[in-house]
Coordinates of C-alpha atoms in Angstrom, one line a residue:
Chain P
X1 CA 0.0 0.0 0.0
X2 CA 1.3 3.5 -0.7
X3 CA 0.6 6.7 1.3
X4 CA -2.6 7.4 -0.7
X5 CA -4.0 4.0 0.2
X6 CA -3.1 4.5 3.9
X7 CA -4.8 7.9 3.8
X8 CA -7.9 6.3 2.2
X9 CA -7.9 3.7 4.9
X10 CA -7.5 6.3 7.7
X11 CA -10.5 8.2 6.3
X12 CA -12.5 5.0 6.1
X13 CA -11.8 4.4 9.8
X14 CA -12.9 7.9 10.8
X15 CA -15.9 8.4 8.6
X16 CA -17.8 10.7 11.0
X17 CA -14.9 13.1 11.5
X18 CA -14.3 13.1 7.8
X19 CA -18.0 14.0 7.0
X20 CA -17.9 16.8 9.5
X21 CA -14.7 18.1 7.9
X22 CA -16.2 18.0 4.5
X23 CA -19.4 19.8 5.5
X24 CA -17.4 22.5 7.3
X25 CA -15.2 22.9 4.3
X26 CA -18.1 23.3 1.9
X27 CA -19.6 26.0 4.0
X28 CA -16.3 27.9 4.5
X29 CA -15.3 27.7 0.9
X30 CA -18.7 28.9 -0.3
X31 CA -18.9 31.8 2.1
X32 CA -15.3 33.0 1.7
X33 CA -15.5 32.8 -2.1
X34 CA -18.8 34.8 -2.2
X35 CA -17.5 37.4 0.3
X36 CA -14.2 37.7 -1.5
X37 CA -15.8 37.9 -4.9
X38 CA -18.3 40.6 -3.7
X39 CA -15.4 42.6 -2.3
X40 CA -13.4 42.3 -5.5
X41 CA -16.4 43.3 -7.7
X42 CA -16.9 46.3 -5.5
X43 CA -13.3 47.3 -5.5
X44 CA -12.7 46.8 -9.2
X45 CA -16.0 48.6 -9.9
X46 CA -14.9 51.5 -7.8
X47 CA -11.6 51.7 -9.7
X48 CA -13.4 51.6 -13.0
X49 CA -15.8 54.3 -11.9
X50 CA -13.0 56.6 -10.7
X51 CA -13.0 58.2 -14.1
X52 CA -16.7 59.0 -13.9
X53 CA -16.2 60.9 -10.6
X54 CA -14.8 63.8 -12.4
X55 CA -17.6 63.8 -15.1
X56 CA -20.9 65.4 -14.2
X57 CA -23.0 62.3 -14.3
X58 CA -26.3 62.5 -12.6
X59 CA -28.4 59.5 -11.6
X60 CA -32.0 59.4 -10.6
X61 CA -33.0 58.5 -7.1
X62 CA -36.7 57.5 -6.9
X63 CA -38.4 58.0 -3.5
X64 CA -42.0 57.6 -4.9
X65 CA -44.2 56.0 -2.2
X66 CA -46.3 52.9 -2.9
X67 CA -49.3 54.9 -2.2
X68 CA -48.4 57.3 -5.0
X69 CA -47.7 54.5 -7.4
X70 CA -51.1 53.0 -6.6
X71 CA -52.7 56.3 -7.3
X72 CA -50.8 56.5 -10.6
X73 CA -52.1 53.1 -11.7
X74 CA -55.7 53.9 -10.7
X75 CA -55.5 56.8 -13.2
X76 CA -53.2 55.1 -15.7
X77 CA -54.1 57.0 -18.9
X78 CA -53.4 60.4 -17.3
X79 CA -50.3 59.1 -15.6
X80 CA -48.9 57.9 -18.8
X81 CA -49.4 61.3 -20.4
X82 CA -47.8 62.9 -17.4
X83 CA -44.7 60.7 -17.4
X84 CA -44.3 61.0 -21.2
X85 CA -44.1 64.8 -20.8
X86 CA -41.5 64.3 -18.1
X87 CA -39.5 62.0 -20.3
X88 CA -39.8 64.5 -23.2
X89 CA -38.7 67.3 -20.8
X90 CA -35.6 65.3 -19.8
X91 CA -34.6 65.0 -23.4
X92 CA -35.5 68.5 -24.4
X93 CA -32.2 70.2 -23.3
X94 CA -29.7 70.9 -26.1
X95 CA -26.8 71.4 -23.7
X96 CA -27.4 68.1 -21.8
X97 CA -26.5 64.6 -22.8
X98 CA -27.6 61.4 -21.3
X99 CA -28.9 58.0 -22.0
X100 CA -31.7 55.6 -21.0
X101 CA -31.5 51.9 -20.9
X102 CA -33.8 49.4 -19.3
X103 CA -35.3 46.1 -20.1
X104 CA -36.9 42.7 -19.2
X105 CA -35.5 39.2 -18.9
X106 CA -37.6 37.1 -21.1
X107 CA -38.3 33.5 -20.2
X108 CA -36.6 32.2 -23.4
X109 CA -33.5 30.2 -22.5
X110 CA -30.4 30.9 -24.6
X111 CA -26.8 29.8 -24.4
X112 CA -26.9 29.1 -20.7
X113 CA -28.7 32.3 -19.9
X114 CA -31.9 34.1 -20.7
X115 CA -32.7 36.5 -23.5
X116 CA -32.9 40.1 -22.4
X117 CA -35.0 42.7 -24.1
X118 CA -33.6 46.2 -23.8
X119 CA -34.8 49.6 -24.8
X120 CA -32.1 52.2 -25.3
X121 CA -32.0 55.9 -26.1
X122 CA -29.9 57.6 -28.7
X123 CA -26.6 58.1 -26.9
X124 CA -26.4 54.7 -25.2
X125 CA -24.1 52.8 -27.5
X126 CA -21.8 55.8 -28.0
X127 CA -21.5 56.5 -24.3
X128 CA -20.1 53.0 -23.7
X129 CA -18.3 52.7 -27.1
X130 CA -20.3 49.6 -28.1
X131 CA -19.8 48.6 -31.7
X132 CA -21.4 46.5 -34.3
X133 CA -19.9 43.2 -35.4
X134 CA -22.1 43.2 -38.5
X135 CA -24.7 45.6 -39.9
X136 CA -25.3 48.8 -38.1
X137 CA -26.4 50.3 -34.8
X138 CA -29.3 52.7 -34.5
X139 CA -29.3 55.8 -36.6
X140 CA -30.9 59.2 -35.7
X141 CA -33.8 58.4 -38.0
X142 CA -34.6 55.2 -36.0
X143 CA -35.3 57.3 -33.0
X144 CA -37.8 59.6 -34.8
X145 CA -39.5 57.0 -36.9
X146 CA -43.1 56.0 -36.5
X147 CA -42.8 52.9 -38.7
X148 CA -44.8 49.8 -38.0
X149 CA -41.6 47.7 -38.3
X150 CA -39.2 48.7 -35.6
X151 CA -35.4 48.3 -36.1
X152 CA -33.7 45.8 -33.8
X153 CA -30.0 45.3 -32.8
X154 CA -29.2 41.9 -31.4
X155 CA -26.4 40.6 -29.2
X156 CA -23.6 38.4 -30.5
X157 CA -25.0 35.1 -29.3
X158 CA -28.3 35.6 -31.0
X159 CA -26.9 35.9 -34.5
X160 CA -27.9 32.4 -35.5
X161 CA -31.5 32.9 -34.4
X162 CA -32.0 36.3 -35.9
X163 CA -30.7 37.3 -39.4
X164 CA -29.9 40.8 -40.5
X165 CA -32.5 42.2 -42.8
X166 CA -35.2 39.7 -41.7
X167 CA -38.4 40.7 -40.0
X168 CA -39.5 38.9 -36.9
X169 CA -42.5 39.0 -34.5
X170 CA -41.7 40.2 -31.0
X171 CA -43.7 40.4 -27.9
X172 CA -42.9 43.2 -25.5
X173 CA -41.6 41.9 -22.2
X174 CA -43.6 44.4 -20.1
X175 CA -47.0 44.6 -21.8
X176 CA -46.9 41.5 -24.0
X177 CA -47.8 43.8 -26.9
X178 CA -47.0 42.2 -30.2
X179 CA -45.0 44.1 -32.8
X180 CA -42.8 43.5 -35.8
X181 CA -39.0 44.2 -35.7
X182 CA -36.3 44.1 -38.4
X183 CA -32.8 43.1 -37.5
X184 CA -30.4 45.9 -38.6
X185 CA -27.2 44.9 -36.7
X186 CA -25.3 42.5 -34.5
X187 CA -23.3 43.8 -31.5
X188 CA -19.6 42.9 -31.0
X189 CA -18.8 39.8 -29.0
X190 CA -19.0 40.5 -25.2
X191 CA -20.3 44.0 -25.6
X192 CA -21.1 45.2 -22.1
X193 CA -21.7 48.3 -20.1
X194 CA -21.2 49.0 -16.4
X195 CA -24.3 49.1 -14.2
X196 CA -24.1 52.5 -12.6
X197 CA -26.6 51.4 -9.9
X198 CA -24.7 48.3 -8.9
X199 CA -21.1 49.2 -8.9
X200 CA -18.8 46.5 -10.2
X201 CA -21.5 44.7 -12.2
X202 CA -20.9 44.6 -15.9
X203 CA -24.0 43.9 -18.0
X204 CA -23.1 41.6 -20.8
X205 CA -25.1 42.1 -23.9
X206 CA -24.4 38.8 -25.8
X207 CA -27.9 37.5 -25.1
X208 CA -29.7 40.9 -25.4
X209 CA -31.7 42.6 -28.2
X210 CA -32.3 46.3 -28.4
X211 CA -35.1 48.5 -29.5
X212 CA -34.7 52.2 -30.0
X213 CA -36.6 54.4 -27.5
X214 CA -38.3 56.0 -30.5
X215 CA -41.6 57.8 -30.7
X216 CA -42.9 54.8 -32.7
X217 CA -41.9 52.3 -30.1
X218 CA -43.1 54.4 -27.2
X219 CA -46.5 54.9 -28.7
X220 CA -46.8 51.3 -29.7
X221 CA -45.5 49.6 -26.6
X222 CA -44.8 51.7 -23.6
X223 CA -46.9 51.2 -20.5
X224 CA -46.9 53.2 -17.3
X225 CA -44.3 50.8 -15.9
X226 CA -42.1 51.4 -19.0
X227 CA -42.2 55.1 -18.5
X228 CA -41.4 54.7 -14.8
X229 CA -38.4 52.5 -15.6
X230 CA -37.2 54.7 -18.4
X231 CA -37.2 57.8 -16.1
X232 CA -35.6 55.9 -13.2
X233 CA -32.8 54.5 -15.4
X234 CA -32.0 57.8 -17.3
X235 CA -28.5 59.0 -16.6
X236 CA -27.9 62.7 -17.3
X237 CA -24.5 64.2 -18.3
X238 CA -24.3 68.0 -17.8
X239 CA -22.4 70.7 -16.1
X240 CA -25.5 72.9 -16.0
X241 CA -27.0 72.3 -12.6
X242 CA -30.0 74.5 -13.5
X243 CA -31.1 71.9 -16.1
X244 CA -31.2 69.2 -13.3
X245 CA -33.1 71.5 -11.0
X246 CA -35.6 72.3 -13.7
X247 CA -36.3 68.7 -14.4
X248 CA -36.8 68.0 -10.7
X249 CA -39.1 70.9 -10.4
X250 CA -41.1 69.8 -13.4
X251 CA -41.4 66.3 -11.9
X252 CA -42.7 67.7 -8.6
X253 CA -45.2 69.9 -10.4
X254 CA -46.8 67.0 -12.3
X255 CA -47.1 65.3 -8.9
X256 CA -46.5 61.7 -10.1
X257 CA -43.0 60.3 -9.4
X258 CA -40.8 61.7 -6.6
X259 CA -37.5 61.9 -8.6
X260 CA -34.4 63.7 -7.6
X261 CA -30.9 63.6 -9.1
X262 CA -27.6 63.0 -7.5
X263 CA -24.2 63.5 -8.8
X264 CA -22.7 60.2 -9.5
X265 CA -19.7 60.6 -7.1
X266 CA -22.2 61.3 -4.3
X267 CA -24.3 58.3 -5.4
X268 CA -21.1 56.1 -5.4
X269 CA -20.2 57.2 -1.9
X270 CA -23.7 56.4 -0.6
X271 CA -23.6 53.1 -2.4
X272 CA -20.3 52.1 -1.0
X273 CA -21.3 53.1 2.5
X274 CA -24.4 50.9 2.0
X275 CA -22.8 47.9 0.4
X276 CA -19.4 47.8 2.1
X277 CA -20.8 47.1 5.6
X278 CA -22.8 44.2 4.1
X279 CA -19.7 42.8 2.5
X280 CA -17.6 43.3 5.6
X281 CA -20.4 41.5 7.5
X282 CA -20.2 38.6 5.1
X283 CA -16.4 38.5 5.5
X284 CA -16.7 38.6 9.3
X285 CA -19.2 35.7 9.4
X286 CA -17.1 33.7 7.0
X287 CA -13.9 34.5 8.9
X288 CA -15.4 33.5 12.2
X289 CA -16.6 30.2 10.7
X290 CA -13.2 29.8 9.0
X291 CA -11.3 30.3 12.3
X292 CA -13.5 27.9 14.2
X293 CA -13.5 25.3 11.5
X294 CA -9.8 25.4 10.9
X295 CA -9.1 25.2 14.6
X296 CA -11.6 22.4 15.0
X297 CA -10.2 20.5 12.0
X298 CA -6.6 21.0 13.2
X299 CA -7.5 19.8 16.7
X300 CA -9.3 16.8 15.3
X301 CA -6.4 15.9 13.2
X302 CA -4.0 16.3 16.2
X303 CA -6.3 14.1 18.3
X304 CA -6.3 11.6 15.5
X305 CA -2.5 11.5 15.5
X306 CA -2.4 11.0 19.3
X307 CA -4.9 8.2 19.0
X308 CA -3.0 6.5 16.3
X309 CA 0.5 7.1 17.6
X310 CA 1.1 3.3 17.8
X311 CA 0.2 2.8 14.2
X312 CA 2.6 5.6 13.2
X313 CA 5.3 3.9 15.3
X314 CA 4.8 0.7 13.3
X315 CA 5.3 2.6 10.1
X316 CA 8.4 4.2 11.5
X317 CA 10.0 1.0 12.6
X318 CA 9.2 -0.5 9.2
X319 CA 11.3 2.2 7.6
X320 CA 8.9 5.2 7.2
X321 CA 10.2 8.7 7.9
X322 CA 8.2 11.4 9.5
X323 CA 7.9 13.1 6.1
X324 CA 6.1 9.9 4.8
X325 CA 3.6 10.3 7.7
X326 CA 3.2 14.0 6.9
X327 CA 2.5 13.0 3.3
X328 CA -0.2 10.7 4.4
X329 CA -1.7 13.5 6.5
X330 CA -1.7 15.9 3.5
X331 CA -3.4 13.2 1.3
X332 CA -6.1 12.9 3.9
X333 CA -6.7 16.6 4.0
X334 CA -6.5 16.9 0.3
X335 CA -9.1 14.1 -0.2
X336 CA -11.4 15.9 2.3
X337 CA -11.0 18.9 -0.1
X338 CA -12.1 17.1 -3.2
X339 CA -15.8 17.1 -2.4
X340 CA -16.0 20.8 -1.5
X341 CA -14.1 21.5 -4.8
X342 CA -16.8 19.6 -6.7
X343 CA -19.4 21.7 -5.0
X344 CA -17.4 24.8 -6.0
X345 CA -17.5 23.7 -9.6
X346 CA -21.3 23.1 -9.3
X347 CA -21.9 26.5 -7.7
X348 CA -19.4 28.7 -9.5
X349 CA -18.4 26.9 -12.7
X350 CA -14.8 26.9 -13.9
X351 CA -14.3 30.6 -13.7
X352 CA -12.7 33.2 -11.5
X353 CA -14.7 32.2 -8.4
X354 CA -13.4 28.6 -8.8
X355 CA -9.8 30.0 -8.7
X356 CA -10.7 31.9 -5.5
X357 CA -12.0 28.6 -4.1
X358 CA -8.7 26.9 -4.9
X359 CA -6.8 29.6 -3.2
X360 CA -9.0 29.5 -0.1
X361 CA -8.7 25.7 0.0
X362 CA -5.0 25.8 -0.2
X363 CA -4.9 28.3 2.7
X364 CA -7.2 26.0 4.7
X365 CA -5.0 22.9 4.0
X366 CA -1.8 24.8 5.1
X367 CA -3.4 26.2 8.3
X368 CA -5.1 23.0 9.3
X369 CA -1.9 21.0 8.8
X370 CA 0.4 23.2 10.8
X371 CA -0.3 21.8 14.3
X372 CA -0.6 18.1 13.3
X373 CA 2.6 18.3 11.3
X374 CA 4.4 20.0 14.2
X375 CA 3.1 17.2 16.5
X376 CA 4.5 14.5 14.2
X377 CA 7.9 16.2 13.9
X378 CA 8.3 16.7 17.6
X379 CA 7.5 13.1 18.5
X380 CA 10.6 11.1 19.1
X381 CA 10.5 7.6 17.6
X382 CA 11.8 6.1 20.8
X383 CA 8.9 7.6 22.8
X384 CA 6.5 6.2 20.3
X385 CA 7.8 2.7 20.7
X386 CA 8.2 2.8 24.5
X387 CA 6.4 0.0 26.3
X388 CA 4.0 0.6 29.1
X389 CA 6.0 -0.7 32.0
Chain Y
X1 CA 39.0 -12.1 12.4
X2 CA 35.5 -11.8 13.9
X3 CA 32.9 -10.3 11.6
X4 CA 31.0 -7.9 13.9
X5 CA 27.6 -6.8 13.0
X6 CA 27.4 -4.6 16.0
X7 CA 30.2 -2.8 17.8
X8 CA 29.3 -0.6 20.8
X9 CA 31.9 1.1 23.0
X10 CA 31.3 3.2 26.0
X11 CA 27.7 3.8 25.1
X12 CA 25.8 6.2 27.4
X13 CA 22.3 7.4 27.4
X14 CA 21.1 10.0 29.8
X15 CA 18.1 12.3 30.0
X16 CA 17.7 15.8 31.5
X17 CA 20.3 18.5 31.9
X18 CA 24.0 17.7 31.5
X19 CA 24.7 19.1 35.0
X20 CA 22.3 16.7 36.6
X21 CA 21.6 13.8 34.1
X22 CA 19.5 10.8 34.7
X23 CA 21.4 7.8 33.4
X24 CA 19.5 5.1 31.5
X25 CA 22.7 3.4 30.1
X26 CA 26.2 3.8 31.6
X27 CA 29.4 3.0 29.8
X28 CA 28.2 -0.2 28.1
X29 CA 30.2 -2.2 25.6
X30 CA 28.7 -4.8 23.2
X31 CA 30.1 -6.7 20.3
X32 CA 27.9 -9.0 18.3
X33 CA 29.0 -11.3 15.5
X34 CA 27.0 -12.0 12.5
X35 CA 24.7 -15.0 12.9
X36 CA 24.6 -14.7 16.7
X37 CA 21.5 -15.0 18.9
X38 CA 21.8 -13.1 22.1
X39 CA 19.5 -12.2 25.0
X40 CA 19.6 -9.1 27.1
X41 CA 18.0 -9.5 30.5
X42 CA 17.3 -7.2 33.3
X43 CA 14.7 -5.9 35.7
X44 CA 12.1 -3.3 34.7
X45 CA 13.7 0.1 34.2
X46 CA 17.2 -1.3 33.9
X47 CA 17.7 0.3 30.4
X48 CA 17.4 -2.8 28.1
X49 CA 14.6 -1.3 25.9
X50 CA 16.6 1.9 25.7
X51 CA 19.6 -0.1 24.5
X52 CA 17.4 -1.9 22.0
X53 CA 16.1 1.4 20.6
X54 CA 19.7 2.7 20.2
X55 CA 20.7 -0.6 18.5
X56 CA 17.7 -0.3 16.1
X57 CA 18.4 3.4 15.4
X58 CA 15.2 4.5 17.0
X59 CA 17.1 6.6 19.6
X60 CA 20.4 8.5 19.8
X61 CA 23.1 7.7 22.2
X62 CA 24.4 10.5 24.4
X63 CA 28.0 9.3 24.3
X64 CA 30.2 6.5 23.0
X65 CA 30.8 4.8 19.7
X66 CA 28.4 2.6 17.8
X67 CA 29.1 0.9 14.5
X68 CA 26.3 -1.0 12.7
X69 CA 27.1 -3.1 9.7
X70 CA 30.6 -1.5 9.9
X71 CA 29.2 2.0 9.6
X72 CA 29.5 4.6 12.3
X73 CA 25.9 5.6 13.0
X74 CA 27.0 9.2 13.5
X75 CA 27.5 9.3 9.7
X76 CA 23.9 8.3 9.1
X77 CA 21.2 10.9 8.5
X78 CA 17.5 10.3 9.2
X79 CA 16.9 9.1 5.6
X80 CA 19.7 6.5 5.8
X81 CA 18.5 5.4 9.2
X82 CA 15.0 4.9 7.9
X83 CA 16.4 2.9 5.0
X84 CA 18.4 0.7 7.4
X85 CA 15.3 0.1 9.5
X86 CA 13.4 -0.9 6.4
X87 CA 16.0 -3.2 4.7
X88 CA 18.5 -4.4 7.3
X89 CA 16.7 -4.4 10.6
X90 CA 13.5 -6.2 11.6
X91 CA 11.6 -5.3 14.8
X92 CA 9.4 -7.6 16.8
X93 CA 7.7 -5.7 19.7
X94 CA 5.4 -6.9 22.3
X95 CA 2.9 -4.1 22.3
X96 CA 3.3 -2.4 19.0
X97 CA 2.7 -5.5 17.1
X98 CA 0.0 -4.9 14.4
X99 CA -2.3 -2.3 13.0
X100 CA -5.6 -3.8 14.1
X101 CA -7.8 -2.5 11.2
X102 CA -5.5 -3.9 8.5
X103 CA -5.5 -7.6 7.4
X104 CA -2.6 -9.9 8.0
X105 CA -1.4 -9.5 4.5
X106 CA -1.6 -5.7 4.7
X107 CA 0.3 -5.7 7.9
X108 CA 3.1 -7.8 6.5
X109 CA 3.4 -5.6 3.4
X110 CA 3.9 -2.4 5.3
X111 CA 7.8 -2.5 4.9
X112 CA 7.3 -2.9 1.1
X113 CA 5.7 0.6 1.1
X114 CA 9.0 2.1 2.2
X115 CA 11.4 -0.2 0.4
X116 CA 13.8 1.2 -2.2
X117 CA 13.5 -1.9 -4.3
X118 CA 10.1 -1.0 -5.7
X119 CA 9.0 -4.6 -6.2
X120 CA 6.0 -5.4 -8.2
X121 CA 2.8 -6.0 -6.3
X122 CA 2.6 -9.7 -7.4
X123 CA 6.2 -10.3 -6.2
X124 CA 5.4 -8.6 -2.8
X125 CA 2.4 -10.9 -2.4
X126 CA 4.4 -14.0 -3.3
X127 CA 7.1 -13.2 -0.8
X128 CA 4.6 -12.4 1.9
X129 CA 2.6 -15.6 1.2
X130 CA 5.8 -17.8 1.4
X131 CA 6.6 -16.4 4.8
X132 CA 3.0 -17.0 6.0
X133 CA 3.4 -20.6 4.9
X134 CA 6.7 -21.0 6.7
X135 CA 5.1 -19.6 9.9
X136 CA 2.0 -21.8 9.6
X137 CA -0.6 -19.0 9.3
X138 CA -1.3 -19.0 5.5
X139 CA -5.0 -19.4 6.2
X140 CA -5.1 -16.1 8.1
X141 CA -4.0 -14.0 5.1
X142 CA -7.3 -12.1 4.8
X143 CA -8.1 -12.0 8.5
X144 CA -8.1 -8.7 10.3
X145 CA -5.3 -8.4 12.8
X146 CA -7.8 -7.6 15.5
X147 CA -9.3 -11.1 15.2
X148 CA -6.1 -13.1 15.8
X149 CA -4.9 -14.8 18.9
X150 CA -1.7 -13.7 20.7
X151 CA 0.5 -16.3 19.1
X152 CA -0.9 -15.7 15.6
X153 CA -0.3 -11.9 16.1
X154 CA 3.3 -12.5 17.1
X155 CA 3.8 -14.7 14.0
X156 CA 2.5 -12.0 11.8
X157 CA 4.8 -9.5 13.6
X158 CA 7.7 -11.8 12.9
X159 CA 6.6 -12.1 9.3
X160 CA 6.5 -8.4 8.9
X161 CA 9.9 -8.1 10.5
X162 CA 11.5 -10.5 8.0
X163 CA 9.6 -9.7 4.8
X164 CA 12.5 -7.5 3.5
X165 CA 15.0 -10.2 4.5
X166 CA 16.9 -8.1 7.1
X167 CA 20.2 -9.3 8.5
X168 CA 19.4 -8.2 12.1
X169 CA 16.2 -8.9 14.1
X170 CA 15.5 -7.0 17.3
X171 CA 12.8 -8.4 19.6
X172 CA 11.6 -6.7 22.7
X173 CA 9.8 -9.1 25.0
X174 CA 8.4 -11.1 22.0
X175 CA 6.8 -13.7 24.4
X176 CA 5.7 -11.2 27.1
X177 CA 2.0 -11.6 26.4
X178 CA 2.0 -15.3 25.5
X179 CA 1.5 -18.5 27.4
X180 CA 4.3 -21.0 27.8
X181 CA 3.5 -23.3 24.9
X182 CA 3.0 -20.4 22.5
X183 CA 6.2 -18.8 23.8
X184 CA 8.2 -21.9 23.0
X185 CA 6.7 -22.0 19.5
X186 CA 7.7 -18.4 18.9
X187 CA 11.2 -19.0 20.2
X188 CA 11.5 -22.0 17.8
X189 CA 10.7 -19.7 15.0
X190 CA 13.5 -17.3 16.2
X191 CA 15.8 -20.2 16.4
X192 CA 15.1 -21.3 12.9
X193 CA 15.6 -17.8 11.7
X194 CA 19.0 -17.7 13.4
X195 CA 20.0 -20.9 11.9
X196 CA 19.2 -19.4 8.5
X197 CA 21.8 -16.8 9.1
X198 CA 20.0 -13.9 10.8
X199 CA 21.4 -12.2 13.8
X200 CA 18.9 -12.0 16.6
X201 CA 18.9 -9.9 19.8
X202 CA 16.1 -10.5 22.2
X203 CA 15.3 -8.4 25.3
X204 CA 13.5 -10.6 27.8
X205 CA 13.0 -11.0 31.5
X206 CA 12.1 -14.7 30.9
X207 CA 15.0 -17.1 31.7
X208 CA 13.5 -19.9 29.7
X209 CA 13.5 -17.6 26.6
X210 CA 17.0 -16.5 27.3
X211 CA 18.2 -20.1 27.3
X212 CA 17.4 -20.3 23.6
X213 CA 20.3 -17.8 23.0
X214 CA 24.0 -18.6 22.7
X215 CA 25.0 -15.6 24.8
X216 CA 23.1 -13.8 27.6
X217 CA 23.8 -10.3 28.8
X218 CA 22.4 -8.6 31.9
X219 CA 21.6 -4.9 32.3
X220 CA 22.3 -3.9 35.9
X221 CA 21.8 -0.3 36.8
X222 CA 22.3 0.8 33.2
X223 CA 25.4 -1.2 32.6
X224 CA 25.7 -4.3 30.4
X225 CA 27.4 -7.3 31.8
X226 CA 28.0 -10.7 30.3
X227 CA 26.4 -13.6 32.0
X228 CA 27.6 -16.5 29.9

């Protein structure tokens, strides 16, 4: 038998302890990976957004009460008119840029994800330098058109289902309204844009298709909810604060939504202050479990060594060295790691999170083994073979 | 010229601080020729097991010279000592006999795991089975060690000790936990091994066991004395 076989035999003789190990490891690895990933997303998102801090981005903060929303829906037709005028007002300023993008996840599976229907305003693709792999993106005419057939730009992964120049029947994700769209272009592979409201999240567009927020589309398909989402998701780029104030005042006057605008750097700061404690809490919980679990596992292994000291002595007198016994110990710990790693693959796939799982697992292996290995090395062989007199 | 397997001169072993040491072995000399079978007797705590541990490279001497197979043990690092314990020395111990949860065959094959010869699995099995036949326990091959009688366990321990064909066998109270008849059977096995050319050193407090040996030493207050 080699050390791997002895390790397997040792595990078979301590099944209960082994199962406890494995469960603890699954929990630790999952929690630590999630916490670490969340922190990394936030950190890298903050770094990416650093550039935007100096630009005058304004994002909407919606504090409309549920009561108000119910009131809007009970008088839907008038509310739609009111919100449409607000949206028109937002886009009426010549010295102000901005974009609107919002959408629906459709229950159509595609390529391991779902298809996402998105509505975008004129400046969206330019703002994030999104290009076309084939065909074209939306033109100015697309946003003023009232045609029955609406131009569509599709994500890269949908290029086999939807062909350029072909018309297709679509159903709006919000209202279910049927309309006809013609595919005019395919986006570049892995086109994406940062989600300004969830720092660090990049919205990948491979499984998305876009409609222009044109008069035609608005008239045909927009419901009250669509107007609400459009206004909430509009980002304004201006150095003229009076435009912002004017829009807020207009919004208050029509007495529908309670919308105010915040400079993005202020929004970022609020977001970080809100999200960071949550992530630090995740980390704290994961760390506490980590410390307890590693200490527990280390103590269990040390106890196992003390209980099996006579068996180790037999190996030593048969020609083993302490390093052989250490090898056996590491094989046991490594085998205990295999099942949590399989769970990692199941939860996270073979991506970046899986790499974090491996790093965390390696750390656990090293920390768990320190005490037992020290115990093995400080045992003198002669003490191990001493008879009870 | 005598062919000495073991040459010990002025061997000392003490514990504790140098200023106030506790002596386990004092100034002991020992020379053992190849093919000898010797007994070391003494009361409990006289240092015989400590001497056996030093002989078997399980413990370090505090002072003196020790040559094993013509090599000064001071020149041996831990790796070389482990190799010697694997290929040249076989241990038979009273209490650290077998790993209970392994079968007889698995216990006997433990030394193969650490052997430098890297024998094929089939050859290892053949060697182990031949030894089991010689010791009369071939029917116990697949039995768990925990299910064996005292005499059977000691036979398995002997089988494990000789599986790599060592030149030297060290036995610490090999019959300590056995009845008289079984003890005699075990000693007959040792005698047969000695007649095949192996050097055997037995630590025992049993006079009848010591009588099987050609030379008897006695440990008295940590010092080795010749009895016959």
